[in-house]
């Protein structure tokens, strides 16, 4: 979060980092990225993608995908 605004993506040059509170939200963000890439004629290089998952508390998980 930045103040009261929730941030779910960070972009720098040709890198994208997606952040989600749960797996369902991450799936939605990935679907948006996929649709955008298909509409604009580019593909993500899977060999450069990474998934990072952390368990902060028993009931809360954070997920980050670096594309």
Short mmCIF file of N, CA and C in Angstrom, two decimals:
data_model
loop_
_atom_site.label_atom_id
_atom_site.label_comp_id
_atom_site.label_asym_id
_atom_site.label_seq_id
_atom_site.Cartn_x
_atom_site.Cartn_y
_atom_site.Cartn_z
N UNK A 1 0.83 -1.19 0.00
CA UNK A 1 0.00 0.00 0.00
C UNK A 1 0.87 1.24 0.00
N UNK A 2 0.39 2.23 -0.68
CA UNK A 2 0.99 3.56 -0.63
C UNK A 2 -0.07 4.48 -0.05
N UNK A 3 0.07 4.79 1.22
CA UNK A 3 -0.99 5.53 1.89
C UNK A 3 -2.22 4.66 1.96
N UNK A 4 -3.32 5.15 1.44
CA UNK A 4 -4.56 4.37 1.42
C UNK A 4 -4.78 3.66 0.09
N UNK A 5 -3.88 3.86 -0.85
CA UNK A 5 -3.99 3.25 -2.19
C UNK A 5 -3.29 1.90 -2.21
N UNK A 6 -3.99 0.88 -2.62
CA UNK A 6 -3.41 -0.46 -2.74
C UNK A 6 -2.70 -0.57 -4.07
N UNK A 7 -1.45 -1.02 -4.05
CA UNK A 7 -0.64 -1.16 -5.26
C UNK A 7 -0.46 -2.64 -5.56
N UNK A 8 -0.76 -3.07 -6.80
CA UNK A 8 -0.64 -4.48 -7.14
C UNK A 8 0.35 -4.74 -8.26
N UNK A 9 1.00 -3.69 -8.77
CA UNK A 9 1.98 -3.90 -9.83
C UNK A 9 3.03 -2.80 -9.80
N UNK A 10 4.24 -3.20 -10.17
CA UNK A 10 5.36 -2.28 -10.28
C UNK A 10 6.01 -2.52 -11.63
N UNK A 11 6.30 -1.45 -12.36
CA UNK A 11 6.88 -1.57 -13.69
C UNK A 11 8.17 -0.76 -13.75
N UNK A 12 9.20 -1.35 -14.37
CA UNK A 12 10.47 -0.67 -14.57
C UNK A 12 11.10 -1.22 -15.84
N UNK A 13 11.39 -0.35 -16.78
CA UNK A 13 11.92 -0.78 -18.09
C UNK A 13 11.03 -1.87 -18.68
N UNK A 14 11.60 -3.06 -18.87
CA UNK A 14 10.80 -4.16 -19.43
C UNK A 14 10.45 -5.20 -18.37
N UNK A 15 10.48 -4.79 -17.10
CA UNK A 15 10.15 -5.69 -16.00
C UNK A 15 8.82 -5.32 -15.37
N UNK A 16 8.09 -6.33 -14.94
CA UNK A 16 6.81 -6.14 -14.25
C UNK A 16 6.83 -7.01 -13.00
N UNK A 17 6.41 -6.46 -11.87
CA UNK A 17 6.23 -7.25 -10.65
C UNK A 17 4.76 -7.11 -10.25
N UNK A 18 4.08 -8.23 -10.11
CA UNK A 18 2.69 -8.25 -9.67
C UNK A 18 2.64 -8.71 -8.22
N UNK A 19 1.81 -8.07 -7.41
CA UNK A 19 1.69 -8.42 -6.00
C UNK A 19 0.22 -8.62 -5.68
N UNK A 20 -0.09 -9.72 -4.97
CA UNK A 20 -1.48 -10.02 -4.61
C UNK A 20 -1.54 -10.60 -3.20
N UNK A 21 -2.69 -10.39 -2.57
CA UNK A 21 -2.92 -10.91 -1.23
C UNK A 21 -3.27 -12.39 -1.23
N UNK A 22 -3.72 -12.90 -2.38
CA UNK A 22 -4.12 -14.31 -2.44
C UNK A 22 -4.00 -14.83 -3.87
N UNK A 23 -4.13 -16.13 -4.01
CA UNK A 23 -3.98 -16.75 -5.32
C UNK A 23 -5.02 -16.33 -6.33
N UNK A 24 -6.26 -16.12 -5.90
CA UNK A 24 -7.32 -15.71 -6.83
C UNK A 24 -7.03 -14.35 -7.43
N UNK A 25 -6.58 -13.42 -6.60
CA UNK A 25 -6.24 -12.09 -7.11
C UNK A 25 -5.06 -12.17 -8.07
N UNK A 26 -4.07 -13.02 -7.75
CA UNK A 26 -2.93 -13.16 -8.64
C UNK A 26 -3.37 -13.73 -9.98
N UNK A 27 -4.27 -14.70 -9.98
CA UNK A 27 -4.79 -15.25 -11.23
C UNK A 27 -5.44 -14.17 -12.09
N UNK A 28 -6.19 -13.27 -11.47
CA UNK A 28 -6.84 -12.17 -12.19
C UNK A 28 -5.80 -11.25 -12.80
N UNK A 29 -4.76 -10.91 -12.03
CA UNK A 29 -3.71 -10.03 -12.55
C UNK A 29 -2.97 -10.68 -13.71
N UNK A 30 -2.69 -11.97 -13.60
CA UNK A 30 -2.02 -12.68 -14.69
C UNK A 30 -2.89 -12.74 -15.94
N UNK A 31 -4.18 -12.91 -15.76
CA UNK A 31 -5.11 -12.93 -16.91
C UNK A 31 -5.10 -11.57 -17.61
N UNK A 32 -5.10 -10.50 -16.85
CA UNK A 32 -5.04 -9.15 -17.43
C UNK A 32 -3.76 -8.99 -18.24
N UNK A 33 -2.63 -9.43 -17.69
CA UNK A 33 -1.35 -9.33 -18.41
C UNK A 33 -1.38 -10.14 -19.70
N UNK A 34 -1.94 -11.34 -19.62
CA UNK A 34 -2.01 -12.20 -20.81
C UNK A 34 -2.86 -11.54 -21.89
N UNK A 35 -4.03 -11.06 -21.52
CA UNK A 35 -4.91 -10.41 -22.50
C UNK A 35 -4.25 -9.18 -23.11
N UNK A 36 -3.59 -8.38 -22.29
CA UNK A 36 -2.90 -7.19 -22.79
C UNK A 36 -1.80 -7.57 -23.78
N UNK A 37 -1.04 -8.61 -23.43
CA UNK A 37 0.05 -9.01 -24.32
C UNK A 37 -0.48 -9.54 -25.66
N UNK A 38 -1.58 -10.28 -25.64
CA UNK A 38 -2.15 -10.79 -26.88
C UNK A 38 -2.68 -9.65 -27.75
N UNK A 39 -3.31 -8.67 -27.13
CA UNK A 39 -3.85 -7.53 -27.87
C UNK A 39 -2.76 -6.66 -28.47
N UNK A 40 -1.57 -6.67 -27.86
CA UNK A 40 -0.49 -5.79 -28.30
C UNK A 40 0.67 -6.51 -28.95
N UNK A 41 0.52 -7.80 -29.20
CA UNK A 41 1.48 -8.55 -30.00
C UNK A 41 2.82 -8.83 -29.35
N UNK A 42 2.85 -9.09 -28.07
CA UNK A 42 4.11 -9.51 -27.47
C UNK A 42 3.87 -10.68 -26.53
N UNK A 43 4.96 -11.39 -26.20
CA UNK A 43 4.87 -12.55 -25.33
C UNK A 43 5.84 -12.40 -24.17
N UNK A 44 5.49 -13.03 -23.06
CA UNK A 44 6.38 -13.06 -21.91
C UNK A 44 7.32 -14.24 -22.03
N UNK A 45 8.56 -14.05 -21.64
CA UNK A 45 9.55 -15.11 -21.67
C UNK A 45 9.46 -15.89 -20.35
N UNK A 46 8.89 -17.08 -20.40
CA UNK A 46 8.67 -17.87 -19.18
C UNK A 46 9.98 -18.16 -18.43
N UNK A 47 11.08 -18.28 -19.16
CA UNK A 47 12.35 -18.58 -18.50
C UNK A 47 12.83 -17.40 -17.64
N UNK A 48 12.27 -16.22 -17.88
CA UNK A 48 12.64 -15.05 -17.09
C UNK A 48 11.59 -14.71 -16.03
N UNK A 49 10.55 -15.52 -15.91
CA UNK A 49 9.48 -15.28 -14.94
C UNK A 49 9.73 -16.08 -13.68
N UNK A 50 9.31 -15.51 -12.57
CA UNK A 50 9.51 -16.18 -11.29
C UNK A 50 8.33 -15.91 -10.38
N UNK A 51 7.95 -16.90 -9.61
CA UNK A 51 6.87 -16.77 -8.64
C UNK A 51 7.47 -16.83 -7.25
N UNK A 52 7.12 -15.86 -6.42
CA UNK A 52 7.59 -15.82 -5.04
C UNK A 52 6.35 -15.81 -4.16
N UNK A 53 6.26 -16.75 -3.24
CA UNK A 53 5.14 -16.79 -2.31
C UNK A 53 5.66 -16.75 -0.89
N UNK A 54 5.04 -15.97 -0.06
CA UNK A 54 5.45 -15.90 1.34
C UNK A 54 4.24 -16.09 2.22
N UNK A 55 4.42 -16.75 3.31
CA UNK A 55 3.35 -16.91 4.28
C UNK A 55 3.72 -16.04 5.47
N UNK A 56 2.94 -14.97 5.64
CA UNK A 56 3.25 -14.02 6.70
C UNK A 56 2.60 -14.44 8.01
N UNK A 57 1.38 -14.94 7.95
CA UNK A 57 0.66 -15.44 9.12
C UNK A 57 -0.12 -16.65 8.65
N UNK A 58 -0.64 -17.43 9.55
CA UNK A 58 -1.33 -18.66 9.15
C UNK A 58 -2.45 -18.41 8.15
N UNK A 59 -3.20 -17.35 8.29
CA UNK A 59 -4.36 -17.11 7.42
C UNK A 59 -4.05 -16.16 6.27
N UNK A 60 -2.86 -15.59 6.21
CA UNK A 60 -2.57 -14.57 5.20
C UNK A 60 -1.34 -14.98 4.39
N UNK A 61 -1.49 -14.94 3.09
CA UNK A 61 -0.37 -15.22 2.19
C UNK A 61 -0.23 -14.05 1.23
N UNK A 62 1.00 -13.76 0.84
CA UNK A 62 1.27 -12.77 -0.19
C UNK A 62 1.97 -13.47 -1.34
N UNK A 63 1.64 -13.09 -2.54
CA UNK A 63 2.23 -13.69 -3.72
C UNK A 63 2.80 -12.59 -4.59
N UNK A 64 3.95 -12.87 -5.19
CA UNK A 64 4.52 -11.92 -6.13
C UNK A 64 5.00 -12.70 -7.35
N UNK A 65 4.69 -12.18 -8.52
CA UNK A 65 5.19 -12.74 -9.76
C UNK A 65 6.05 -11.68 -10.42
N UNK A 66 7.25 -12.06 -10.78
CA UNK A 66 8.15 -11.15 -11.47
C UNK A 66 8.21 -11.60 -12.92
N UNK A 67 7.81 -10.70 -13.82
CA UNK A 67 7.74 -11.02 -15.25
C UNK A 67 8.83 -10.25 -15.98
#
